[in-house]
Coordinates of C-alpha atoms in Angstrom, one line a residue:
Chain A
M1 CA 0.0 0.0 0.0
A2 CA 1.4 3.4 -1.0
K3 CA 2.6 5.8 1.7
I4 CA 1.5 9.4 1.8
E5 CA 4.9 10.8 0.8
E6 CA 4.7 8.8 -2.5
Y7 CA 1.9 11.1 -3.6
V8 CA 4.2 14.2 -3.5
P9 CA 5.7 13.7 -7.0
I10 CA 2.2 13.6 -8.4
V11 CA 0.3 16.3 -6.5
G12 CA 3.0 18.4 -5.0
Q13 CA 4.4 18.8 -1.4
S14 CA 2.0 21.6 -0.5
I15 CA -1.1 19.5 -1.0
I16 CA 0.3 16.9 1.4
D17 CA 1.2 19.6 3.9
D18 CA -2.4 20.7 3.9
L19 CA -3.5 17.1 4.7
R20 CA -1.1 17.0 7.6
L21 CA -2.5 20.2 9.0
L22 CA -6.0 18.9 8.8
A23 CA -5.1 15.5 10.3
E24 CA -3.6 17.3 13.3
K25 CA -7.0 18.9 14.0
L26 CA -8.6 15.5 14.1
K27 CA -6.2 13.9 16.6
G28 CA -8.0 12.0 19.3
K29 CA -11.2 11.3 17.3
V30 CA -12.1 7.8 16.2
I31 CA -13.7 7.6 12.8
Q32 CA -15.6 4.4 12.4
N33 CA -16.6 3.4 8.8
I34 CA -19.3 0.8 8.3
N35 CA -20.4 -0.9 5.1
S36 CA -21.5 -4.3 3.8
T37 CA -18.5 -5.7 1.9
S38 CA -14.8 -5.6 2.1
V39 CA -14.2 -6.6 -1.5
G40 CA -15.8 -5.7 -4.9
G41 CA -17.5 -2.5 -5.9
G42 CA -16.4 1.1 -5.6
V43 CA -17.1 1.6 -1.9
A44 CA -14.8 -1.2 -0.6
E45 CA -12.2 -0.1 -3.1
I46 CA -12.1 3.5 -1.8
L47 CA -12.1 2.5 1.9
N48 CA -9.3 0.0 1.3
R49 CA -7.2 3.0 0.1
L50 CA -8.4 5.8 2.3
I51 CA -8.2 4.2 5.7
P52 CA -4.5 3.3 5.7
L53 CA -3.7 6.8 4.5
L54 CA -5.9 8.4 7.2
R55 CA -4.1 6.2 9.8
E56 CA -0.7 7.2 8.5
L57 CA -1.7 10.8 8.8
G58 CA -2.5 10.2 12.4
V59 CA -6.3 10.0 12.2
D60 CA -7.8 7.0 13.9
G61 CA -9.9 5.6 11.0
R62 CA -11.4 2.2 11.4
W63 CA -13.6 -0.1 9.3
D64 CA -16.3 -2.5 10.3
L65 CA -18.7 -4.6 8.3
I66 CA -22.4 -5.6 8.8
K67 CA -23.5 -9.1 8.2
G68 CA -26.2 -10.3 5.8
G69 CA -27.3 -13.4 3.9
E70 CA -28.3 -14.0 0.4
Q71 CA -31.9 -12.8 1.0
F72 CA -30.8 -9.6 2.6
F73 CA -28.4 -8.7 -0.2
G74 CA -31.1 -9.7 -2.7
V75 CA -33.4 -7.1 -1.1
T76 CA -30.6 -4.4 -0.9
K77 CA -30.0 -5.0 -4.6
K78 CA -33.6 -4.3 -5.3
F79 CA -33.3 -1.2 -3.2
H80 CA -30.3 -0.2 -5.1
N81 CA -32.2 -0.5 -8.4
A82 CA -35.2 1.3 -7.0
L83 CA -33.0 4.2 -5.8
H84 CA -31.7 4.4 -9.3
G85 CA -35.3 4.9 -10.5
R86 CA -35.7 1.5 -12.1
P87 CA -39.0 -0.1 -11.4
A88 CA -38.6 -2.9 -8.9
E89 CA -41.1 -5.1 -7.4
I90 CA -40.6 -4.8 -3.7
S91 CA -42.9 -6.6 -1.4
E92 CA -43.7 -6.1 2.3
R93 CA -41.8 -9.3 2.9
D94 CA -38.7 -7.6 1.3
F95 CA -38.9 -4.8 3.8
D96 CA -39.3 -7.3 6.6
V97 CA -36.2 -9.2 5.4
F98 CA -34.3 -6.0 5.4
M99 CA -35.4 -5.0 8.9
D100 CA -34.8 -8.4 10.4
T101 CA -31.2 -8.5 9.3
S102 CA -30.7 -4.8 10.1
L103 CA -32.0 -5.2 13.6
K104 CA -29.6 -8.2 14.1
N105 CA -26.8 -6.0 13.0
V106 CA -28.0 -3.2 15.4
E107 CA -27.6 -5.8 18.2
E108 CA -24.3 -7.2 17.0
V109 CA -22.2 -4.4 15.6
N110 CA -20.1 -2.6 18.2
I111 CA -20.3 1.1 17.8
Y112 CA -17.3 2.9 19.3
G113 CA -16.6 5.8 16.9
D114 CA -16.7 9.5 17.8
I115 CA -17.8 9.8 14.2
V116 CA -19.7 6.9 12.7
F117 CA -19.5 7.0 8.9
V118 CA -22.1 4.7 7.4
H119 CA -21.8 3.9 3.7
D120 CA -24.9 3.2 1.5
P121 CA -28.3 1.8 2.5
Q122 CA -27.3 -1.7 3.7
P123 CA -26.2 -0.6 7.2
I124 CA -28.5 2.5 7.4
V125 CA -30.6 1.1 10.3
L126 CA -27.5 1.2 12.6
I127 CA -28.5 4.9 13.3
K128 CA -30.7 3.4 16.0
K129 CA -27.6 3.1 18.1
K130 CA -26.9 6.9 17.9
A131 CA -25.8 8.3 21.2
A132 CA -23.7 11.5 21.8
N133 CA -21.5 10.7 18.9
K134 CA -21.8 12.1 15.3
W135 CA -23.3 10.1 12.5
I136 CA -22.8 10.6 8.8
W137 CA -24.7 8.7 6.0
R138 CA -22.6 8.4 2.8
C139 CA -24.8 7.8 -0.2
H140 CA -22.7 6.3 -3.1
V141 CA -25.9 5.8 -5.2
D142 CA -27.4 8.0 -7.9
V143 CA -30.6 9.1 -6.2
S144 CA -31.5 11.8 -8.6
N145 CA -34.8 10.2 -9.3
P146 CA -35.4 7.5 -6.7
D147 CA -38.4 5.2 -6.3
K148 CA -40.5 7.1 -3.8
R149 CA -41.5 4.1 -1.6
V150 CA -37.9 3.0 -1.0
W151 CA -36.6 6.5 -0.6
D152 CA -39.3 7.4 1.9
F153 CA -38.5 4.2 3.8
L154 CA -34.8 5.0 4.0
R155 CA -35.5 8.7 4.6
G156 CA -37.0 7.7 8.0
F157 CA -33.5 6.7 9.0
I158 CA -31.5 9.3 7.2
V159 CA -33.1 12.2 9.0
N160 CA -31.6 11.0 12.3
Y161 CA -28.1 11.3 11.0
D162 CA -26.1 14.5 11.5
A163 CA -25.2 14.9 7.9
A164 CA -25.5 13.1 4.5
V165 CA -23.0 13.0 1.7
F166 CA -23.7 12.7 -2.0
S167 CA -21.5 12.3 -5.0
A168 CA -23.2 14.7 -7.4
P169 CA -25.3 17.9 -7.1
A170 CA -28.3 16.2 -8.7
F171 CA -28.5 13.6 -6.0
S172 CA -29.3 16.0 -3.2
Q173 CA -32.7 15.8 -1.7
H174 CA -35.0 17.8 0.5
L175 CA -33.7 16.8 3.9
P176 CA -33.7 18.5 7.3
I177 CA -30.0 17.6 7.9
R178 CA -26.9 19.1 6.3
Q179 CA -25.9 17.6 3.0
F180 CA -22.4 17.7 1.5
L181 CA -21.0 17.1 -2.0
I182 CA -18.0 14.8 -2.1
S183 CA -16.9 13.2 -5.2
P184 CA -15.1 9.8 -5.0
S185 CA -11.6 9.5 -6.4
I186 CA -9.1 7.2 -7.9
D187 CA -5.7 6.3 -6.5
P188 CA -2.9 7.1 -9.0
L189 CA -0.6 4.6 -7.3
S190 CA -2.9 1.7 -7.1
D191 CA -2.5 -1.3 -9.4
K192 CA -5.5 -0.1 -11.3
N193 CA -3.9 3.2 -12.2
K194 CA -0.2 3.1 -12.0
E195 CA 2.1 3.2 -15.0
L196 CA 2.6 -0.2 -16.7
P197 CA 5.3 -1.4 -19.0
E198 CA 4.3 -2.1 -22.6
E199 CA 5.3 -5.7 -22.4
L200 CA 2.9 -6.3 -19.5
I201 CA 0.0 -4.7 -21.4
D202 CA 0.8 -6.9 -24.4
A203 CA 0.9 -9.9 -22.2
V204 CA -2.6 -9.2 -20.8
L205 CA -4.0 -8.8 -24.3
A206 CA -2.3 -12.1 -25.3
K207 CA -3.7 -13.8 -22.2
Y208 CA -7.2 -12.9 -23.2
N209 CA -6.7 -13.5 -26.9
V210 CA -7.3 -9.9 -27.9
P211 CA -5.1 -9.2 -31.0
K212 CA -3.8 -5.7 -31.6
D213 CA -4.7 -5.7 -35.3
K214 CA -7.7 -3.3 -35.0
P215 CA -8.6 -0.3 -32.7
I216 CA -9.9 -1.5 -29.4
V217 CA -13.0 0.0 -27.8
T218 CA -13.4 -1.0 -24.2
Q219 CA -16.0 -0.8 -21.4
I220 CA -14.9 -1.9 -18.0
S221 CA -17.8 -2.5 -15.7
R222 CA -19.6 -5.0 -13.5
F223 CA -22.0 -7.0 -15.6
D224 CA -25.0 -5.0 -14.5
R225 CA -28.0 -3.7 -16.5
L226 CA -27.4 -0.2 -15.2
K227 CA -24.1 -0.3 -17.0
D228 CA -25.9 -1.1 -20.3
P229 CA -23.5 -3.6 -21.8
L230 CA -26.1 -4.5 -24.4
G231 CA -26.3 -0.8 -25.4
V232 CA -22.5 -0.9 -25.8
I233 CA -22.8 -3.9 -28.2
E234 CA -25.4 -2.0 -30.2
A235 CA -23.1 1.1 -30.4
Y236 CA -20.2 -1.2 -31.4
R237 CA -22.2 -2.7 -34.2
Q238 CA -23.0 0.7 -35.6
V239 CA -19.4 1.8 -35.5
K240 CA -18.2 -1.5 -37.0
K241 CA -20.1 -0.7 -40.2
Y242 CA -17.7 2.1 -40.9
V243 CA -14.6 1.4 -38.8
D244 CA -13.2 -2.1 -38.2
C245 CA -12.6 -2.4 -34.5
R246 CA -12.7 -4.8 -31.5
L247 CA -15.0 -4.5 -28.5
V248 CA -13.8 -5.5 -25.0
L249 CA -16.4 -5.8 -22.3
A250 CA -14.6 -6.6 -19.1
G251 CA -15.6 -6.7 -15.5
G252 CA -16.3 -8.7 -12.4
T253 CA -19.3 -9.2 -10.1
A254 CA -19.4 -7.9 -6.5
A255 CA -20.2 -10.2 -3.6
D256 CA -23.4 -8.3 -2.9
D257 CA -24.6 -8.5 -6.6
P258 CA -26.5 -11.8 -7.3
E259 CA -27.8 -10.4 -10.6
G260 CA -24.4 -10.2 -12.3
I261 CA -24.2 -13.8 -13.7
K262 CA -27.6 -13.4 -15.3
V263 CA -26.6 -10.2 -17.1
L264 CA -23.4 -11.8 -18.3
E265 CA -25.4 -14.6 -20.0
E266 CA -27.5 -11.9 -21.8
V267 CA -24.4 -10.2 -23.0
K268 CA -22.9 -13.4 -24.4
E269 CA -26.2 -14.1 -26.2
K270 CA -26.3 -10.6 -27.7
A271 CA -22.6 -10.8 -28.8
D272 CA -23.7 -13.8 -30.9
K273 CA -20.2 -15.3 -31.1
D274 CA -18.8 -12.3 -32.9
S275 CA -15.1 -13.0 -32.7
D276 CA -14.3 -9.3 -32.4
I277 CA -16.3 -9.0 -29.2
H278 CA -14.3 -10.1 -26.2
I279 CA -16.3 -10.7 -23.1
L280 CA -13.9 -11.0 -20.2
L281 CA -14.9 -11.9 -16.6
L282 CA -12.1 -10.5 -14.5
P283 CA -12.5 -11.4 -10.8
Q284 CA -10.7 -8.5 -9.0
N285 CA -7.6 -8.3 -11.1
D286 CA -6.6 -4.6 -11.1
I287 CA -3.4 -4.9 -13.1
E288 CA -5.4 -6.5 -15.9
V289 CA -8.0 -3.8 -15.8
N290 CA -5.3 -1.2 -15.9
A291 CA -3.6 -3.0 -18.9
L292 CA -6.9 -3.2 -20.8
Q293 CA -7.7 0.5 -20.3
R294 CA -4.2 1.4 -21.4
A295 CA -4.4 -0.9 -24.5
S296 CA -7.7 0.8 -25.6
D297 CA -8.1 3.4 -28.3
V298 CA -11.5 4.5 -26.8
V299 CA -12.9 3.8 -23.4
V300 CA -16.7 3.8 -23.1
Q301 CA -18.9 4.1 -20.1
K302 CA -22.4 3.9 -21.4
S303 CA -24.2 3.6 -18.1
L304 CA -27.9 4.3 -17.7
K305 CA -27.3 5.4 -14.1
E306 CA -24.1 5.9 -12.2
G307 CA -23.3 6.4 -8.5
F308 CA -20.3 8.3 -9.9
G309 CA -18.6 6.3 -12.7
L310 CA -15.0 6.1 -11.5
T311 CA -14.0 4.0 -14.5
V312 CA -14.3 7.4 -16.4
A313 CA -11.7 9.0 -14.1
E314 CA -9.5 5.9 -14.4
A315 CA -9.5 6.1 -18.2
L316 CA -9.0 9.9 -18.2
W317 CA -6.1 9.6 -15.8
K318 CA -4.5 7.3 -18.4
A319 CA -5.1 10.2 -20.9
K320 CA -7.6 8.0 -22.9
P321 CA -10.4 9.5 -25.0
V322 CA -13.6 8.6 -23.3
V323 CA -17.2 8.3 -24.5
A324 CA -19.7 8.3 -21.6
S325 CA -23.3 8.8 -20.8
N326 CA -24.4 12.1 -19.4
V327 CA -25.5 10.6 -16.1
G328 CA -24.6 10.7 -12.4
G329 CA -21.2 12.0 -11.7
I330 CA -19.9 11.6 -15.2
P331 CA -20.6 15.2 -16.3
L332 CA -18.5 16.3 -13.4
Q333 CA -15.6 14.4 -14.9
I334 CA -16.1 15.2 -18.6
K335 CA -16.7 18.6 -20.0
H336 CA -18.3 17.7 -23.4
K337 CA -15.9 18.1 -26.3
Y338 CA -13.2 19.4 -24.0
S339 CA -12.2 16.4 -21.8
G340 CA -14.2 13.6 -23.5
L341 CA -17.5 13.1 -25.3
L342 CA -20.9 12.8 -23.5
C343 CA -23.8 10.8 -25.0
H344 CA -27.4 10.0 -24.3
S345 CA -28.1 6.9 -26.5
A346 CA -26.4 4.0 -28.3
E347 CA -26.6 6.0 -31.5
G348 CA -24.9 9.0 -29.8
A349 CA -22.2 6.7 -28.4
A350 CA -21.6 5.2 -31.8
F351 CA -21.2 8.6 -33.4
A352 CA -18.8 9.8 -30.7
I353 CA -16.7 6.5 -31.0
K354 CA -16.5 7.0 -34.8
Q355 CA -15.3 10.6 -34.3
I356 CA -12.6 9.6 -32.0
L357 CA -11.4 6.7 -34.1
N358 CA -11.2 8.9 -37.1
S359 CA -9.5 11.9 -35.5
P360 CA -6.4 10.8 -33.6
E361 CA -5.3 14.4 -32.9
Y362 CA -8.6 15.3 -31.4
A363 CA -8.7 12.0 -29.4
K364 CA -5.2 12.9 -28.0
K365 CA -6.3 16.4 -26.9
L366 CA -9.4 15.1 -25.2
G367 CA -7.3 12.6 -23.3
E368 CA -4.7 15.1 -22.2
N369 CA -7.3 17.6 -21.0
G370 CA -9.1 14.8 -19.2
H371 CA -5.9 13.8 -17.4
E372 CA -5.3 17.4 -16.1
H373 CA -8.9 17.6 -14.9
I374 CA -8.6 14.4 -12.9
K375 CA -5.3 15.4 -11.5
S376 CA -6.9 18.6 -10.1
N377 CA -10.1 17.2 -8.8
F378 CA -10.5 13.5 -8.6
L379 CA -7.4 12.0 -7.0
L380 CA -7.4 10.3 -3.7
T381 CA -5.6 13.2 -2.0
R382 CA -8.5 15.5 -2.7
H383 CA -10.9 12.9 -1.4
L384 CA -8.9 12.5 1.9
R385 CA -9.0 16.3 2.3
D386 CA -12.7 16.5 1.7
Y387 CA -13.4 13.7 4.2
M388 CA -11.2 15.4 6.9
L389 CA -13.0 18.7 6.3
L390 CA -16.4 16.8 6.5
F391 CA -15.4 15.3 9.9
L392 CA -14.3 18.8 11.1
S393 CA -17.4 20.5 9.8
L394 CA -19.6 18.5 12.2
D395 CA -18.4 20.8 15.1
Y396 CA -19.4 24.0 13.3
Q397 CA -22.5 25.6 11.9
E398 CA -20.8 28.6 10.1
D399 CA -19.9 28.9 6.5
V400 CA -16.5 30.4 7.2
I401 CA -14.6 28.4 9.8
H402 CA -11.2 29.4 11.3
L403 CA -9.4 26.3 12.4
Chain B
M1 CA 21.8 47.8 -4.2
A2 CA 19.0 49.5 -2.2
D3 CA 18.0 47.8 1.1
L4 CA 14.8 45.9 1.3
V5 CA 12.1 47.4 3.6
R6 CA 11.5 45.1 6.5
A7 CA 8.0 45.0 7.9
K8 CA 7.3 45.2 11.6
E9 CA 4.5 42.7 11.2
P10 CA 5.2 39.9 8.8
F11 CA 2.6 38.8 6.2
R12 CA 1.3 35.5 7.5
F13 CA 0.0 33.2 4.8
Y14 CA -3.2 31.4 5.4
T15 CA -4.8 28.8 3.3
R16 CA -8.5 28.1 2.6
L17 CA -9.9 24.7 1.9
N18 CA -13.4 24.3 0.6
L19 CA -16.1 21.8 1.3
T20 CA -19.3 22.0 -0.8
E21 CA -22.6 21.8 0.9
L22 CA -25.7 20.9 -1.0
T23 CA -28.9 22.8 -0.4
G24 CA -31.5 20.5 -2.0
L25 CA -32.8 23.5 -3.9
A26 CA -33.0 23.3 -7.7
A27 CA -34.3 25.5 -10.5
S28 CA -35.5 24.4 -13.9
N29 CA -36.3 27.8 -15.4
L30 CA -35.3 31.4 -15.2
V31 CA -38.1 32.5 -12.9
Q32 CA -37.2 29.8 -10.4
L33 CA -33.5 30.6 -10.8
S34 CA -33.9 34.3 -10.0
D35 CA -36.3 33.7 -7.1
L36 CA -33.8 31.2 -5.5
I37 CA -30.8 33.5 -6.2
K38 CA -32.6 36.1 -4.0
Q39 CA -33.2 33.6 -1.2
V40 CA -30.2 31.3 -0.9
P41 CA -27.4 32.1 1.6
G42 CA -24.6 34.3 0.6
A43 CA -22.3 31.3 0.7
S44 CA -24.3 29.9 -2.2
I45 CA -23.9 33.0 -4.4
Y46 CA -20.2 32.9 -3.5
Q47 CA -20.0 29.2 -4.5
H48 CA -21.6 29.7 -7.9
T49 CA -19.5 32.7 -8.8
H50 CA -16.2 31.2 -7.7
R51 CA -16.3 27.5 -8.2
F52 CA -15.0 27.5 -11.7
L53 CA -11.9 29.3 -10.6
Q54 CA -10.9 26.6 -8.3
Q55 CA -11.9 23.5 -10.2
H56 CA -10.4 24.4 -13.6
L57 CA -7.0 25.7 -12.6
Y58 CA -5.5 25.4 -16.0
L59 CA -8.3 26.3 -18.3
S60 CA -8.8 29.8 -19.6
P61 CA -10.9 31.5 -20.5
E62 CA -13.5 30.0 -18.3
P63 CA -17.2 30.8 -17.8
P64 CA -16.9 33.0 -14.6
N65 CA -20.1 31.8 -13.0
D66 CA -22.3 28.7 -12.9
F67 CA -25.4 30.8 -13.6
A68 CA -24.1 32.0 -17.0
Y69 CA -22.9 28.6 -17.9
W70 CA -26.2 26.9 -17.1
I71 CA -28.3 29.6 -18.8
T72 CA -26.2 29.3 -22.0
T73 CA -25.6 25.6 -22.3
V74 CA -28.9 24.2 -20.8
L75 CA -31.5 26.9 -21.5
G76 CA -29.8 28.2 -24.7
E77 CA -30.3 31.8 -23.7
D78 CA -26.9 33.0 -25.0
E79 CA -27.6 36.7 -24.7
L80 CA -28.5 36.5 -21.0
G81 CA -25.6 34.1 -20.4
E82 CA -23.2 36.6 -21.9
K83 CA -24.7 39.4 -19.8
L84 CA -24.1 37.4 -16.6
A85 CA -20.7 36.2 -17.7
S86 CA -19.6 39.8 -18.2
I87 CA -20.7 41.0 -14.8
D88 CA -17.5 42.5 -13.4
T89 CA -17.2 40.6 -10.1
I90 CA -14.2 42.7 -9.1
Q91 CA -16.4 45.8 -8.9
F92 CA -18.4 44.3 -6.0
S93 CA -17.1 44.5 -2.5
T94 CA -20.0 42.5 -1.0
I95 CA -21.8 39.3 -1.9
H96 CA -25.0 41.2 -1.3
G97 CA -24.2 43.6 -4.1
L98 CA -23.2 40.8 -6.5
R99 CA -26.4 38.9 -5.7
E100 CA -28.6 42.0 -6.5
K101 CA -26.8 42.5 -9.8
I102 CA -27.2 38.8 -10.9
A103 CA -30.9 38.7 -9.9
G104 CA -31.5 42.1 -11.4
T105 CA -29.9 41.1 -14.7
I106 CA -32.1 38.0 -15.0
E107 CA -35.2 39.9 -14.1
G108 CA -34.5 42.7 -16.6
Y109 CA -33.9 40.1 -19.3
L110 CA -37.2 38.4 -18.5
K111 CA -39.0 41.7 -18.8
D112 CA -37.6 42.3 -22.2
N113 CA -37.9 38.7 -23.4
P114 CA -41.0 37.2 -21.7
R115 CA -40.8 34.0 -23.8
A116 CA -37.6 33.1 -22.1
S117 CA -39.5 32.2 -18.9
S118 CA -41.2 29.3 -20.7
K119 CA -38.0 27.4 -21.3
F120 CA -37.5 24.5 -18.9
A121 CA -34.5 22.4 -18.3
H122 CA -34.8 18.6 -18.5
K123 CA -35.0 17.0 -15.1
D124 CA -31.4 15.7 -15.3
E125 CA -30.1 19.2 -16.1
E126 CA -31.7 21.4 -13.4
F127 CA -29.6 24.0 -11.7
H128 CA -28.7 22.7 -8.2
F129 CA -27.8 25.3 -5.6
M130 CA -24.8 24.5 -3.5
K131 CA -22.9 26.5 -1.0
S132 CA -19.3 26.9 0.0
V133 CA -18.0 26.1 3.4
S134 CA -14.5 27.6 3.9
F135 CA -12.0 26.4 6.4
I136 CA -9.2 28.9 7.0
L137 CA -5.9 27.6 8.4
P138 CA -2.6 29.2 9.0
T139 CA 0.4 27.9 6.9
P140 CA 3.9 27.9 8.3
Y141 CA 4.9 30.7 5.9
A142 CA 5.5 34.3 6.9
A143 CA 7.3 37.1 4.9
Y144 CA 9.1 40.2 6.3
N145 CA 10.1 41.7 3.0
L146 CA 9.3 41.6 -0.6
R147 CA 12.0 39.0 -1.4
E148 CA 10.6 36.6 1.1
F149 CA 7.1 37.4 -0.1
A150 CA 7.9 36.6 -3.7
D151 CA 9.6 33.4 -2.8
I152 CA 6.7 32.2 -0.7
L153 CA 4.2 33.1 -3.4
G154 CA 6.0 30.5 -5.5
K155 CA 5.7 27.9 -2.8
V156 CA 2.3 28.1 -1.2
T157 CA -0.7 26.2 -2.5
I158 CA -2.9 27.8 -5.0
D159 CA -5.6 27.8 -2.3
S160 CA -3.5 30.2 -0.2
I161 CA -3.2 32.7 -3.0
Y162 CA -6.9 32.2 -3.8
F163 CA -7.8 33.0 -0.2
H164 CA -5.8 36.2 0.1
I165 CA -6.9 37.5 -3.3
F166 CA -10.6 36.5 -3.7
E167 CA -12.0 35.3 -0.4
A168 CA -10.5 38.0 1.8
R169 CA -11.7 40.8 -0.4
L170 CA -15.3 39.7 -1.2
R171 CA -16.3 37.0 1.2
L172 CA -14.7 38.4 4.3
E173 CA -15.6 41.9 3.0
K174 CA -12.2 43.4 3.7
G175 CA -12.6 45.7 0.7
A176 CA -9.1 45.0 -0.6
N177 CA -7.0 41.9 -1.2
D178 CA -4.7 41.0 1.7
F179 CA -1.5 41.3 -0.3
S180 CA -2.2 45.0 -1.3
S181 CA -3.2 45.8 2.3
W182 CA 0.0 44.5 3.8
I183 CA 2.3 46.0 1.1
E184 CA 0.7 49.4 1.7
T185 CA 0.4 49.4 5.4
S186 CA 3.4 47.4 6.5
L187 CA 5.9 48.1 3.8
G188 CA 4.6 51.6 2.8
N189 CA 4.7 50.8 -0.9
K190 CA 1.5 52.3 -2.1
K191 CA 2.5 52.1 -5.8
L192 CA 3.1 48.3 -5.7
A193 CA -0.1 47.8 -3.5
N194 CA -2.1 49.7 -6.1
E195 CA -0.7 47.7 -9.0
I196 CA -1.9 44.4 -7.3
A197 CA -5.2 46.0 -6.4
K198 CA -6.0 47.0 -9.9
L199 CA -5.5 43.5 -11.3
D200 CA -8.7 41.8 -12.4
P201 CA -7.9 38.4 -10.9
Y202 CA -11.1 36.9 -12.4
V203 CA -9.7 36.8 -15.9
Y204 CA -6.7 34.7 -15.0
T205 CA -6.3 31.0 -14.3
L206 CA -5.1 30.6 -10.8
E207 CA -1.6 29.4 -11.9
D208 CA -1.3 32.3 -14.2
L209 CA -2.4 34.6 -11.4
R210 CA 0.4 33.2 -9.2
K211 CA 3.0 34.0 -12.0
K212 CA 1.6 37.5 -12.5
L213 CA 1.7 38.3 -8.8
I214 CA 5.3 37.1 -8.5
K215 CA 6.3 39.2 -11.5
I216 CA 4.7 42.3 -10.1
V217 CA 6.3 41.8 -6.6
E218 CA 9.7 41.1 -8.1
K219 CA 9.5 44.4 -10.0
G220 CA 9.2 46.1 -6.7
I221 CA 12.3 44.5 -5.2
P222 CA 15.2 47.0 -5.3
R223 CA 18.2 45.8 -7.3

């Protein structure tokens, strides 16, 4: 795991000095993070990075998990889809399953933090244990247009927190508590984002039988309907009529996502044995993801909804031209025609991919601008700073705070 | 070589770190936008007139405010967007004055172009009001003379320069930027102080502003 000093050559000494100043102000406070899984998905990935760095800076950050069985995670997956605005049939029984497991967790999870930082809906009921400490609910989901029934149910818990955190402005809701905007981030030193030698990239392509004979268009995502892998295949087919290329669809499935395997089957069916479509199931291999992104000529993220869409930041950090949907946190990362191309449909994605494949100079400029934007706003060091400011803000009501 | 003037009180550099708070308030047309502009806290007006400066350090020219950007790109009202983009923020010494000017400009435009009030943004493209929460912290840097001052300007974070130039003048309503105030009162160099005061910092990227300030200060160092 990278040490804080290793970020100096990337972001500069002064940024790290600021982090140390803030950490000093948080000495003595225990920050207890709670979520539902330690592997798979963006939340676990971010916590795995942030907590060691917080601790190295002298902030006592810790991490606990709630427990849940297949039924519970089946329900939370339905909640997740409903919060994204997708119709989901949720029965009274589902709410009961959610509450039964949640109440067991309320009994079993030890709460010891001065600040309890609860991530996503799965552990939300733990707020019942609120005492004199401060509680923050961190929503990593796109709730710009949530299913009212599920939102209202969760809202009953959210209002008891001291503050909520969302990843994009459009996710904020009418709430009687303070709400903050904190975008997630990528770690430039992680296996997923660090520089890789050409030979390693070639070896990964060879391992998955992806020849370098044609331009490579890639979407890296969990096999999830909200990531619209079928739409990506449609866009590829439209591009393919004019520009010969390969499509790589690569991703894993998270421990709390029972739907993934089903979607993977649908994708295979839609690909219909096209030898230029490469469907790769990569269980948590960050170096390989990194290599595939670096080997790509265009990176696509054609999601229908996004909590944030960190794969966009990953690709831009590698100075790749990106075509992505104008949803969730993606427009925060891409300024259309400046640091990537935004689209609203499979047709729009196809048009943008063709533009990029046909204009290498333009593609290069988009990638370079994207890299600078990510460097200023979406690296882990900015994220660490925002979280420390958030923890400090709980003690103040003013808009201008002298520390 | 003339001697450098040594200040009795050093210039102590502070830095300002920003956390963005969401308000849950959104506008989908110009009438709602101008109503909310009149109601939201000053910290929200500050956020939407200064966010671009901090998030796009290397891009120039940039739309100076979020209102102008939204009105132009989402509602397609280019003329109003241009009017708002050209509001001279440096002319205002209070957020209150800036708020009145923005709201007044939108209302004046709606009076002349009533059809503009019927344009609505798509649900995904509404204007979301946010506000800025500033944390002000001392840095270890202090300068007693112009040489030290110029050196430190090259070392501090861009947030520190931002704080002393933008935030101190408008948000803390000190009337002038901190650099000019110190150079005038502690070093007695009114000419140099004025030269910095008359810069329009809103038309630079922050990194270019840093370079410009260093250049001006270095000119004032006796050789």
